[in-house]
mmCIF file of C-alpha atoms and ligand atoms in Angstrom:
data_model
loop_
_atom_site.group_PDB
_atom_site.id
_atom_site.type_symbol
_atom_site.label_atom_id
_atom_site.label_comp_id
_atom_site.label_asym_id
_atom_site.label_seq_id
_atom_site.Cartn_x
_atom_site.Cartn_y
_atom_site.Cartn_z
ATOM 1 C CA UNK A 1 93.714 81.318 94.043
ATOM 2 C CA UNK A 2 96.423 78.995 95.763
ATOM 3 C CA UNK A 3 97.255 79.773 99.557
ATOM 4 C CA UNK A 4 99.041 83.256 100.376
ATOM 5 C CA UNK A 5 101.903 83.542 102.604
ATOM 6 C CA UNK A 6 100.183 85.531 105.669
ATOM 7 C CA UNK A 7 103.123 88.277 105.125
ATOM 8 C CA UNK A 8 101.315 89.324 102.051
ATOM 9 C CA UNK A 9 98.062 90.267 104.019
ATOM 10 C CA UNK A 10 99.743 91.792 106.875
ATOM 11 C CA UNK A 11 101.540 94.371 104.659
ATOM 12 C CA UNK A 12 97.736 95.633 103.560
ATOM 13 C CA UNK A 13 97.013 95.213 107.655
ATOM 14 C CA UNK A 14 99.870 96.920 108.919
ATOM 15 C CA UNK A 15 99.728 99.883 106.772
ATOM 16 C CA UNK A 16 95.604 100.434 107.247
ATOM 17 C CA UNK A 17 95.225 100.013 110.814
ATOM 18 C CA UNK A 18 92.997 96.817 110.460
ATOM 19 C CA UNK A 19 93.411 93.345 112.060
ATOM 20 C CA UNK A 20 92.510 89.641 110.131
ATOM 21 C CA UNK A 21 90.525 87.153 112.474
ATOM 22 C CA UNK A 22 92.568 84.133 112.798
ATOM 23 C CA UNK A 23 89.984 81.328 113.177
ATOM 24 C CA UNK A 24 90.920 78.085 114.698
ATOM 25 C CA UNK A 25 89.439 74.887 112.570
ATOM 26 C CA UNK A 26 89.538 71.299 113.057
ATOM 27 C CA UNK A 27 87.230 70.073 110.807
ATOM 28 C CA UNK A 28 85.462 70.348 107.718
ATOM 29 C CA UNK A 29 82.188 72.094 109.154
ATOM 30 C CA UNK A 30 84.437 74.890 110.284
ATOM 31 C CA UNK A 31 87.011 74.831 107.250
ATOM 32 C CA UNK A 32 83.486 75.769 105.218
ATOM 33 C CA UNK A 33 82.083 78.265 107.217
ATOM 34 C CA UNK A 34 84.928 80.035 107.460
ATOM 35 C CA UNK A 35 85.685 79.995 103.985
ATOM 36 C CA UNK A 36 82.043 81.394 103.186
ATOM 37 C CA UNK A 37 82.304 83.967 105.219
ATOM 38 C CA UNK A 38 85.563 85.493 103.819
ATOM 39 C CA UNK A 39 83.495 85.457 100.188
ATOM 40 C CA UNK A 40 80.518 86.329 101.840
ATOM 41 C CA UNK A 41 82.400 89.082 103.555
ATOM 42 C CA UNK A 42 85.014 89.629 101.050
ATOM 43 C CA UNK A 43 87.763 89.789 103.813
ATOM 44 C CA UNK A 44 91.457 88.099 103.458
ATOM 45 C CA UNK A 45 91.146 84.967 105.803
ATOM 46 C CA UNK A 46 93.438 83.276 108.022
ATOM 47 C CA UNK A 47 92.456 79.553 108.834
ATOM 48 C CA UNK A 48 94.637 78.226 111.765
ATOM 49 C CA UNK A 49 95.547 74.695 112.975
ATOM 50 C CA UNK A 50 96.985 73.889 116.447
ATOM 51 C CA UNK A 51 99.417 70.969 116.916
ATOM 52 C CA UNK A 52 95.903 69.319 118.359
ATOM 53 C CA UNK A 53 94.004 69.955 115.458
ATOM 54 C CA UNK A 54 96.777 68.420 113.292
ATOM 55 C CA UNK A 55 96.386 65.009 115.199
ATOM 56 C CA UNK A 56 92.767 65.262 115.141
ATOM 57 C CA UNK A 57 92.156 65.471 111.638
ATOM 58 C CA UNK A 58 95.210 65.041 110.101
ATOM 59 C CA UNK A 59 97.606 67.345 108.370
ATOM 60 C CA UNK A 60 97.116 65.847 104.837
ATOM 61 C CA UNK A 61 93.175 66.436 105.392
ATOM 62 C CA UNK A 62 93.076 70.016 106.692
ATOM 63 C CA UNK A 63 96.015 70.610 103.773
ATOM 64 C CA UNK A 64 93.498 69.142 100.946
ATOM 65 C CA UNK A 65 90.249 70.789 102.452
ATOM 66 C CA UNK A 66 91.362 73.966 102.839
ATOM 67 C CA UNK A 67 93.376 73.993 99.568
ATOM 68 C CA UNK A 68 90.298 72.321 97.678
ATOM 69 C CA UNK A 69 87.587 75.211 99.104
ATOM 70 C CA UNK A 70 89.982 78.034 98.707
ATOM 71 C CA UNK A 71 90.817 77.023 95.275
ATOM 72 C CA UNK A 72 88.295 79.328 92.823
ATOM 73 C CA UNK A 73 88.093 81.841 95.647
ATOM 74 C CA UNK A 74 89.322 85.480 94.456
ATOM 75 C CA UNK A 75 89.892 86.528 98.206
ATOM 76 C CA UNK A 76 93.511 85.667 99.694
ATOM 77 C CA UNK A 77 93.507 82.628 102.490
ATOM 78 C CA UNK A 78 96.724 81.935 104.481
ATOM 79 C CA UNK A 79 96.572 78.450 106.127
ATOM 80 C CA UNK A 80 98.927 79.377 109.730
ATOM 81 C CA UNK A 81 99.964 76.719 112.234
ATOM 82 C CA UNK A 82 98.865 77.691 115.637
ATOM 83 C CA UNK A 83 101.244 77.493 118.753
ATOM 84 C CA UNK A 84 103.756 75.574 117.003
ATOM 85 C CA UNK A 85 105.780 73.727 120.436
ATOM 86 C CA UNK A 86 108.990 72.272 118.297
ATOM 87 C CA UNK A 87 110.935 72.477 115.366
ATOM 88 C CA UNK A 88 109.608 69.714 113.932
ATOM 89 C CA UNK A 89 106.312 70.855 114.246
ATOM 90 C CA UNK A 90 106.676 73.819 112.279
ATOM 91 C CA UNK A 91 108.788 71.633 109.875
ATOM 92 C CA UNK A 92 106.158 69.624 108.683
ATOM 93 C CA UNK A 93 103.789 72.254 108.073
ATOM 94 C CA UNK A 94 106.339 74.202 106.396
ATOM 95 C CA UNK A 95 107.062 71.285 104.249
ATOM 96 C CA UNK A 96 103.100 70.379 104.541
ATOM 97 C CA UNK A 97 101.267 73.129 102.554
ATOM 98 C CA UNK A 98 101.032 75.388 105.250
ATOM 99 C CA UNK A 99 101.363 79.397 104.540
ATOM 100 C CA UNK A 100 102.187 80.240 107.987
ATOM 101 C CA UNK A 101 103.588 79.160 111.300
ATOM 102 C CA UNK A 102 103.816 80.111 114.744
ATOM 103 C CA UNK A 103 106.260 79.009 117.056
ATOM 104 C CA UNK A 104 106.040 79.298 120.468
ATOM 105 C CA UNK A 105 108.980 79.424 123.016
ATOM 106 C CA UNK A 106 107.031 81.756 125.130
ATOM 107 C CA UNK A 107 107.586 79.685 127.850
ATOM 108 C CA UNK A 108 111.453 79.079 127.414
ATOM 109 C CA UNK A 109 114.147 81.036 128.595
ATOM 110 C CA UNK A 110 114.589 83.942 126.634
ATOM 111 C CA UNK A 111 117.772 83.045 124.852
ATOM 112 C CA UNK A 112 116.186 79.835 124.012
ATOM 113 C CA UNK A 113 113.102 81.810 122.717
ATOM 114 C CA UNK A 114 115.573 83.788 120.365
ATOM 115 C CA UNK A 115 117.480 80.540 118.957
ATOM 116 C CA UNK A 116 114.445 78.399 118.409
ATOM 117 C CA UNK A 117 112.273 81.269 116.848
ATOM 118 C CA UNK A 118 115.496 81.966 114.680
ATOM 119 C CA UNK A 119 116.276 78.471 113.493
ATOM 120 C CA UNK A 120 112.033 77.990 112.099
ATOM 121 C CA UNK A 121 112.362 81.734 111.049
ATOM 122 C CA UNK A 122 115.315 80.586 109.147
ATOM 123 C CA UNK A 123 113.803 77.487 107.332
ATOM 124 C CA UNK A 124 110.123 79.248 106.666
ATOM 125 C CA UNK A 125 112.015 82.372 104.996
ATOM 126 C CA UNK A 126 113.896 79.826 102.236
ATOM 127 C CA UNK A 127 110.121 78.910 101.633
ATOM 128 C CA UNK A 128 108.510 82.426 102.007
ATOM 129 C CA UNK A 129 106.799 81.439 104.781
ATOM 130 C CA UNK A 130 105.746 83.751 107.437
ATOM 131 C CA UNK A 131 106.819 83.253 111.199
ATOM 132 C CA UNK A 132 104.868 84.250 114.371
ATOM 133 C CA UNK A 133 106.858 84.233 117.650
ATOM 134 C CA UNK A 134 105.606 84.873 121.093
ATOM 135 C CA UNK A 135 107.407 86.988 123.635
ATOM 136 C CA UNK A 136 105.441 87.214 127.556
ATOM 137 C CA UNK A 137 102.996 84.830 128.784
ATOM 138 C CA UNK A 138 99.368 84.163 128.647
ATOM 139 C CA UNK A 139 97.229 82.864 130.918
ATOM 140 C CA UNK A 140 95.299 79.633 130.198
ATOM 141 C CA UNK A 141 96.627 76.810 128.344
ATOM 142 C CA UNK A 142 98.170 77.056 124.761
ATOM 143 C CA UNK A 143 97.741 73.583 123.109
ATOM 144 C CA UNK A 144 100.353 71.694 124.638
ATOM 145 C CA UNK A 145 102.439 74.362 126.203
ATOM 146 C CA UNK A 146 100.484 75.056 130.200
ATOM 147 C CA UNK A 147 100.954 77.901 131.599
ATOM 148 C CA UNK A 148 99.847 78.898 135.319
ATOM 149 C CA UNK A 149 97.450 81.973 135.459
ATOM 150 C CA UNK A 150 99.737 83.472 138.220
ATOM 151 C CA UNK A 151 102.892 83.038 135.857
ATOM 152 C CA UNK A 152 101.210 84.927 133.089
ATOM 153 C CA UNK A 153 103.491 88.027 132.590
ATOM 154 C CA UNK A 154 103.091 90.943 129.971
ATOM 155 C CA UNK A 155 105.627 91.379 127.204
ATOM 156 C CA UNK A 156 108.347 94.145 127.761
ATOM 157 C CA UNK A 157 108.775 96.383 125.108
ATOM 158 C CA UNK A 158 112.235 97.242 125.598
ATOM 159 C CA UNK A 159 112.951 93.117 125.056
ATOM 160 C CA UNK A 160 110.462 92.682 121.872
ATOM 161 C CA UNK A 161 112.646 95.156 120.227
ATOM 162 C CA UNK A 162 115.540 93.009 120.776
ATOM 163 C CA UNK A 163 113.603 89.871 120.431
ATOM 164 C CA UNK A 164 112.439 90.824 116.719
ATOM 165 C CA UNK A 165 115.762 91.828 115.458
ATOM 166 C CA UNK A 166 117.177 88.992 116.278
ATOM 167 C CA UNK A 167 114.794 85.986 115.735
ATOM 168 C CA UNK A 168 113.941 87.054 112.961
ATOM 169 C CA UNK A 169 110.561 86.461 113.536
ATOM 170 C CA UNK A 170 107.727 88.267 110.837
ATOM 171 C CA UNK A 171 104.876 88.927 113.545
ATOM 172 C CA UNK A 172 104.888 89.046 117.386
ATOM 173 C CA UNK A 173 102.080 87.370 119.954
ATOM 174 C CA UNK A 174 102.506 89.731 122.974
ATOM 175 C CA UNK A 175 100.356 89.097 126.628
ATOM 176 C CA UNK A 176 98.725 92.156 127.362
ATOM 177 C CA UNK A 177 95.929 90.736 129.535
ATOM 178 C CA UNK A 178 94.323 88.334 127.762
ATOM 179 C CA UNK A 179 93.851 84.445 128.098
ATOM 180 C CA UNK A 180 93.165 81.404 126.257
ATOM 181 C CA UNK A 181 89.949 79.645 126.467
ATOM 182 C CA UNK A 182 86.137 81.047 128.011
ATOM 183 C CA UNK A 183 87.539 82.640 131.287
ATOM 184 C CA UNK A 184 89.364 85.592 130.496
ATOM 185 C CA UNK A 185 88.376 87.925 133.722
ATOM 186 C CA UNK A 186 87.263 87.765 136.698
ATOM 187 C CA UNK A 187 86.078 91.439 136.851
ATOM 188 C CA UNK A 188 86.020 93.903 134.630
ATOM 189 C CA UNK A 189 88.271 93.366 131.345
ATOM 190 C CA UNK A 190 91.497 94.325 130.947
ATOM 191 C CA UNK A 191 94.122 94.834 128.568
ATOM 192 C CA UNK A 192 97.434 96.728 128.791
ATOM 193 C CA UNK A 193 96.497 99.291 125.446
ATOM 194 C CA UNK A 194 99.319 101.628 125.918
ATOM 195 C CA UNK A 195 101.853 98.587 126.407
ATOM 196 C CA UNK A 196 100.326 97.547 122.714
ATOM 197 C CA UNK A 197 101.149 101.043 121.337
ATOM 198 C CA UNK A 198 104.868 100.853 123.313
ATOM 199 C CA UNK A 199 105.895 97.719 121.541
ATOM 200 C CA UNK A 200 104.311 98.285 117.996
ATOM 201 C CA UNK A 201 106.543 101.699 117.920
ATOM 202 C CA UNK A 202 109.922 99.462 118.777
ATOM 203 C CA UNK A 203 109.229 96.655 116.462
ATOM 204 C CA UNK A 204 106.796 97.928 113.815
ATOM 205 C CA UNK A 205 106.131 94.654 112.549
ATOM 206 C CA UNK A 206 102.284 93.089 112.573
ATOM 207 C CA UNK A 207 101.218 92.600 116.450
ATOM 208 C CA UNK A 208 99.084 89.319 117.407
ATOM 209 C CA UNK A 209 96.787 89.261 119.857
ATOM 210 C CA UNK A 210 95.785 85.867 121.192
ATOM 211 C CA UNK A 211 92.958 84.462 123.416
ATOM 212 C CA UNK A 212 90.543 87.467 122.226
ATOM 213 C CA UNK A 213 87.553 85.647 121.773
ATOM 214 C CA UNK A 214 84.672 87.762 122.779
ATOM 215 C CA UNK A 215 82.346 84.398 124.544
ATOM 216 C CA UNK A 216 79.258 86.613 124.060
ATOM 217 C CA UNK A 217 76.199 86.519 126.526
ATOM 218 C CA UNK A 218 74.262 85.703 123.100
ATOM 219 C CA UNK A 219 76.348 82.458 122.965
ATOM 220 C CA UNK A 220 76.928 81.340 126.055
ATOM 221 C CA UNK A 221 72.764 81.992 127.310
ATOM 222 C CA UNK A 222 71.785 79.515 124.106
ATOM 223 C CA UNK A 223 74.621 77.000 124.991
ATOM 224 C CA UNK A 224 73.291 76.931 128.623
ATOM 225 C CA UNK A 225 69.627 77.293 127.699
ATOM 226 C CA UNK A 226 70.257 74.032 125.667
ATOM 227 C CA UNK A 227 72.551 72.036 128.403
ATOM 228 C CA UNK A 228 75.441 73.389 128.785
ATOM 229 C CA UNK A 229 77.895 74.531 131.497
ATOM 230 C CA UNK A 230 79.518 77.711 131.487
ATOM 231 C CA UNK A 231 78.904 79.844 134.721
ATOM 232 C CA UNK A 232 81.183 82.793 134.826
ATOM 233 C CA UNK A 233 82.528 82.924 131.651
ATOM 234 C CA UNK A 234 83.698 86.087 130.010
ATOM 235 C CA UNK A 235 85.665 87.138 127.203
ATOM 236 C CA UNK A 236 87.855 90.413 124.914
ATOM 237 C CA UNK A 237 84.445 93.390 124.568
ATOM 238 C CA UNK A 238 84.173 94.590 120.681
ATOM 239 C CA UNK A 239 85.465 97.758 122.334
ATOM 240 C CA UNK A 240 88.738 96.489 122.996
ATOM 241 C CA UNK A 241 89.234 94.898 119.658
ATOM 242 C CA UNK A 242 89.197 97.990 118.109
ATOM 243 C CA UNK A 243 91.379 100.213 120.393
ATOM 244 C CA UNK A 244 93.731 97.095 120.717
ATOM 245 C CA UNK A 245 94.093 97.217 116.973
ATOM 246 C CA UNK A 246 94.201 101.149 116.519
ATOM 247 C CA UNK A 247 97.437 100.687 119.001
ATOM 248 C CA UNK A 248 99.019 97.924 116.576
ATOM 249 C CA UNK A 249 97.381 94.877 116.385
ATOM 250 C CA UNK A 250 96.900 92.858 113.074
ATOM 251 C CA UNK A 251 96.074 89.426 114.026
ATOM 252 C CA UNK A 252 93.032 88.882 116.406
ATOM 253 C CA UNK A 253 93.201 84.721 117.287
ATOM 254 C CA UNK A 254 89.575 83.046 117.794
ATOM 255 C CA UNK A 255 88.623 79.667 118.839
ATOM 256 C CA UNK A 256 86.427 79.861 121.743
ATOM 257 C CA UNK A 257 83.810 81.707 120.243
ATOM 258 C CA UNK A 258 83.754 79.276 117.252
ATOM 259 C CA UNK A 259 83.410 76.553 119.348
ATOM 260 C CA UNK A 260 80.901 78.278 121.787
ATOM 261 C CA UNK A 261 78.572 79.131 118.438
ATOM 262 C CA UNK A 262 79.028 75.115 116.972
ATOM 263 C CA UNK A 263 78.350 73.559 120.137
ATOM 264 C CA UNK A 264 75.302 75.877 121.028
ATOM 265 C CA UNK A 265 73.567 75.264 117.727
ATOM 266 C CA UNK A 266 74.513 71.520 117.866
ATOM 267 C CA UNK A 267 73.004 71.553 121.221
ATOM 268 C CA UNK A 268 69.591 73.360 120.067
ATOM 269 C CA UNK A 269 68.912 70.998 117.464
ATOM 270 C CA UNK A 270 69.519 67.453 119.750
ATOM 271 C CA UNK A 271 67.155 69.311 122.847
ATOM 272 C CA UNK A 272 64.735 70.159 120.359
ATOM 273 C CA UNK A 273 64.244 67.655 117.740
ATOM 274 C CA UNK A 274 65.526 63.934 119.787
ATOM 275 C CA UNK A 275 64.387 62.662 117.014
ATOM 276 C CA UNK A 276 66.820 63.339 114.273
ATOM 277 C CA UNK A 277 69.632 61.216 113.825
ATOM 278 C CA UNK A 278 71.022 62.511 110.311
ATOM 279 C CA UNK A 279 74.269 63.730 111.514
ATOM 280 C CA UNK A 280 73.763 66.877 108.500
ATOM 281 C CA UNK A 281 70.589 68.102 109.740
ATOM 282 C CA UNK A 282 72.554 68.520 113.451
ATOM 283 C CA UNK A 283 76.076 69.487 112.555
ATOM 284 C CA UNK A 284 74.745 71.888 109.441
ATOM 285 C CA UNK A 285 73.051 74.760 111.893
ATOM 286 C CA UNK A 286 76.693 74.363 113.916
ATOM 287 C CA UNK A 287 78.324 75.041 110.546
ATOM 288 C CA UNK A 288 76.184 78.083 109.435
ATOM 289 C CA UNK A 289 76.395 79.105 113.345
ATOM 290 C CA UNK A 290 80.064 79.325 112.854
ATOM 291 C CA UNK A 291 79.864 81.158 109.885
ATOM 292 C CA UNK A 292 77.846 83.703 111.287
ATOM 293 C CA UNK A 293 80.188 84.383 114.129
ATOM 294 C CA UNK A 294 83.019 84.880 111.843
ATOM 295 C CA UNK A 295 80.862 87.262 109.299
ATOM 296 C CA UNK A 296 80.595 89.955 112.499
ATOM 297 C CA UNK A 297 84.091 89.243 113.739
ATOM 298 C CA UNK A 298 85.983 90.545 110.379
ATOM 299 C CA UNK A 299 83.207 93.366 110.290
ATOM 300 C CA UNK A 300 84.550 94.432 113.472
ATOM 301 C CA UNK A 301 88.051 94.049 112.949
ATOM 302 C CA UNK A 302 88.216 95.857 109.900
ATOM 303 C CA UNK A 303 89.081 93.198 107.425
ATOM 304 C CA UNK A 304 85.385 92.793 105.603
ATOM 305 C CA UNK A 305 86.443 94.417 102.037
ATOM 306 C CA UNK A 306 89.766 94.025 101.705
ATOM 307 C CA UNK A 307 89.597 90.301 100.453
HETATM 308 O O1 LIG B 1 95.381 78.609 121.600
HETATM 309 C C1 LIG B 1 94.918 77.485 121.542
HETATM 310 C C2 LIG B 1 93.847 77.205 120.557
HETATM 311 O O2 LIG B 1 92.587 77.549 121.095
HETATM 312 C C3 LIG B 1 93.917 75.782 120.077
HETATM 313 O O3 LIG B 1 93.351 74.895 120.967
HETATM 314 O O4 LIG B 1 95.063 73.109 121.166
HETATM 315 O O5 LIG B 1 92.663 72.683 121.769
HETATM 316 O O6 LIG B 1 93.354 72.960 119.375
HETATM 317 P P1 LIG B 1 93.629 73.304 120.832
HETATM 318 P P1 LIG B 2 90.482 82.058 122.382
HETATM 319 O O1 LIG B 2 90.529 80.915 123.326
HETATM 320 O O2 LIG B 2 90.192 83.346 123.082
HETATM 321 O O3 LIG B 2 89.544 81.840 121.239
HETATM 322 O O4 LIG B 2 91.958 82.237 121.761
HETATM 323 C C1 LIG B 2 92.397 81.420 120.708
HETATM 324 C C2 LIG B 2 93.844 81.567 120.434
HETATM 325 O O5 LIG B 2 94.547 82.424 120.941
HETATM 326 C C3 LIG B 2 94.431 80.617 119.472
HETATM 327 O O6 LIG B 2 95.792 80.794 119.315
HETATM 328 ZN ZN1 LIG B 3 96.786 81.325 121.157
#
């Protein structure tokens, strides 16, 4: 079937109490095993691009692929742009094919915030488009938009209340503890449930929770077993996705663990056979790696089922 607007799976989300990975993809190896494992899994699917990705691989490219695999596929895709920095960003994927569109003024001033969400929210609604906003700061760095660690500050409830009737905005990323990237915690991990539950009963609307990849010891032990470097990472437990979405989350972003599973198989297969050179026969196990990864995530998050 052709791309859904996102708002069309969140309505199923909101009112059951389950969350939809959002998987990060750059390229077609990850635009296929992400698409397999939403039939495999028969689970909606939401296939996101950052502002990087776009320049990567180019908007007309990821706009084809995904279209052209999602095209005799009976489960509902949304195709979301990812930490959208401008209005012209979110313009072009508006106008682009895309189904989706965040934009992020997290780290404006919070009238600023409010009159850039509102002027995207107004141009995606004339298409049906669905608008994320993001209200607090993360940690770790979002595409082009840096933010310091000891900046990061949670999102008030009292102020997404106001923030969401006046932007606009269809969904809301709110920093409750989590960060971008492989190193989430130091200690033990921690996210602000009851701050979830506070804001989803002020807003209602579908709650996104970003940098929640899990980076399990699985992944990062064969990524370091094979070469790599990753002491001390540490992501979001399977515990907390669930309690994180029983409190109001619909919209659970991953990249890191994606990219953690790709570059781990990749990895495995140039350590242990130096002689292959067909680029297939290395980036293949990364693809069906990926796949995997995303098969447990919408088990976990509820979504497997509801395709
Ligand atoms: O939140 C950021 C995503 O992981 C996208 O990362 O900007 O490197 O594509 P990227
Ligand atoms: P991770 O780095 O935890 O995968 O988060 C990705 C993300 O939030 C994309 O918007
Ligand atoms: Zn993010």
């Amino acid at each position: 079937m052709p791309l859904v607007p996102l708002h069309e799976i969140y309505a199923d989300a909101n009112k059951d109490y389950f969350a939809i990975g959002q998987f990060n993809v750059n390229n077609l190896e990850f635009i296929q095993a992400a698409l397999e494992a939403a039939v495999e899994m028969n689970s909606p699917l939401i296939l996101a691009a950052s502002t990087g990705a776009i320049k990567y691989a180019g908007l007309n490219y990821l706009v084809a692929m995904v279209k052209a695999g999602s095209a005799k596929m009976s489960q509902r895709v949304a195709l979301h742009l990812d930490h959208g920095a401008t209005y012209e960003d979110a313009k072009m994927c508006i106008e682009g094919g895309f189904t989706s569109v965040m934009i992020d003024g997290s780290h404006l001033p919070y009238e600023e915030n409010i009159a850039l969400t509102k002027k995207v929210a107004d141009l995606a609604h004339q298409h049906n488009i669905t608008v994320e906003a993001e209200l607090g700061r993360l940690g770790g760095i979002e595409d082009d938009v840096k933010v310091d660690a000891k900046d990061a500050n949670l999102t008030d409830p009292d102020q997404a209340k106001d923030f969401v009737k006046r932007s606009g905005c269809d969904a809301l990323a709110v920093a409750v503890g989590t960060s971008h990237g492989a190193y989430k915690f130091k200690g033990e991990a921690k996210l602000d449930f009851d701050r979830i539950e506070a804001i989803k009963k002020l807003v209602g609307i579908p709650l996104v929770l970003h940098g929640a990849s899990g980076v399990p010891t699985e992944l990062t032990e064969k990524l370091t077993r094979f070469g790599g470097k990753i002491p001390g990472a540490k992501g979001v437990p399977d515990e907390a996705y669930r309690r994180a979405i029983k409190n109001g989350i619909n919209k659970v972003n991953i990249d890191t663990d994606l990219r953690l599973a790709f570059v781990a198989a990749v990895r495995e297969v140039l350590a242990t056979k130096p002689e292959e050179f067909d680029p297939r026969k290395i980036l293949g196990p990364g693809r069906a790696s990926v796949k995997e990864v995303i098969k447990q995530k919408m088990q976990i998050l509820g979504s497997a089922g509801r395709g």
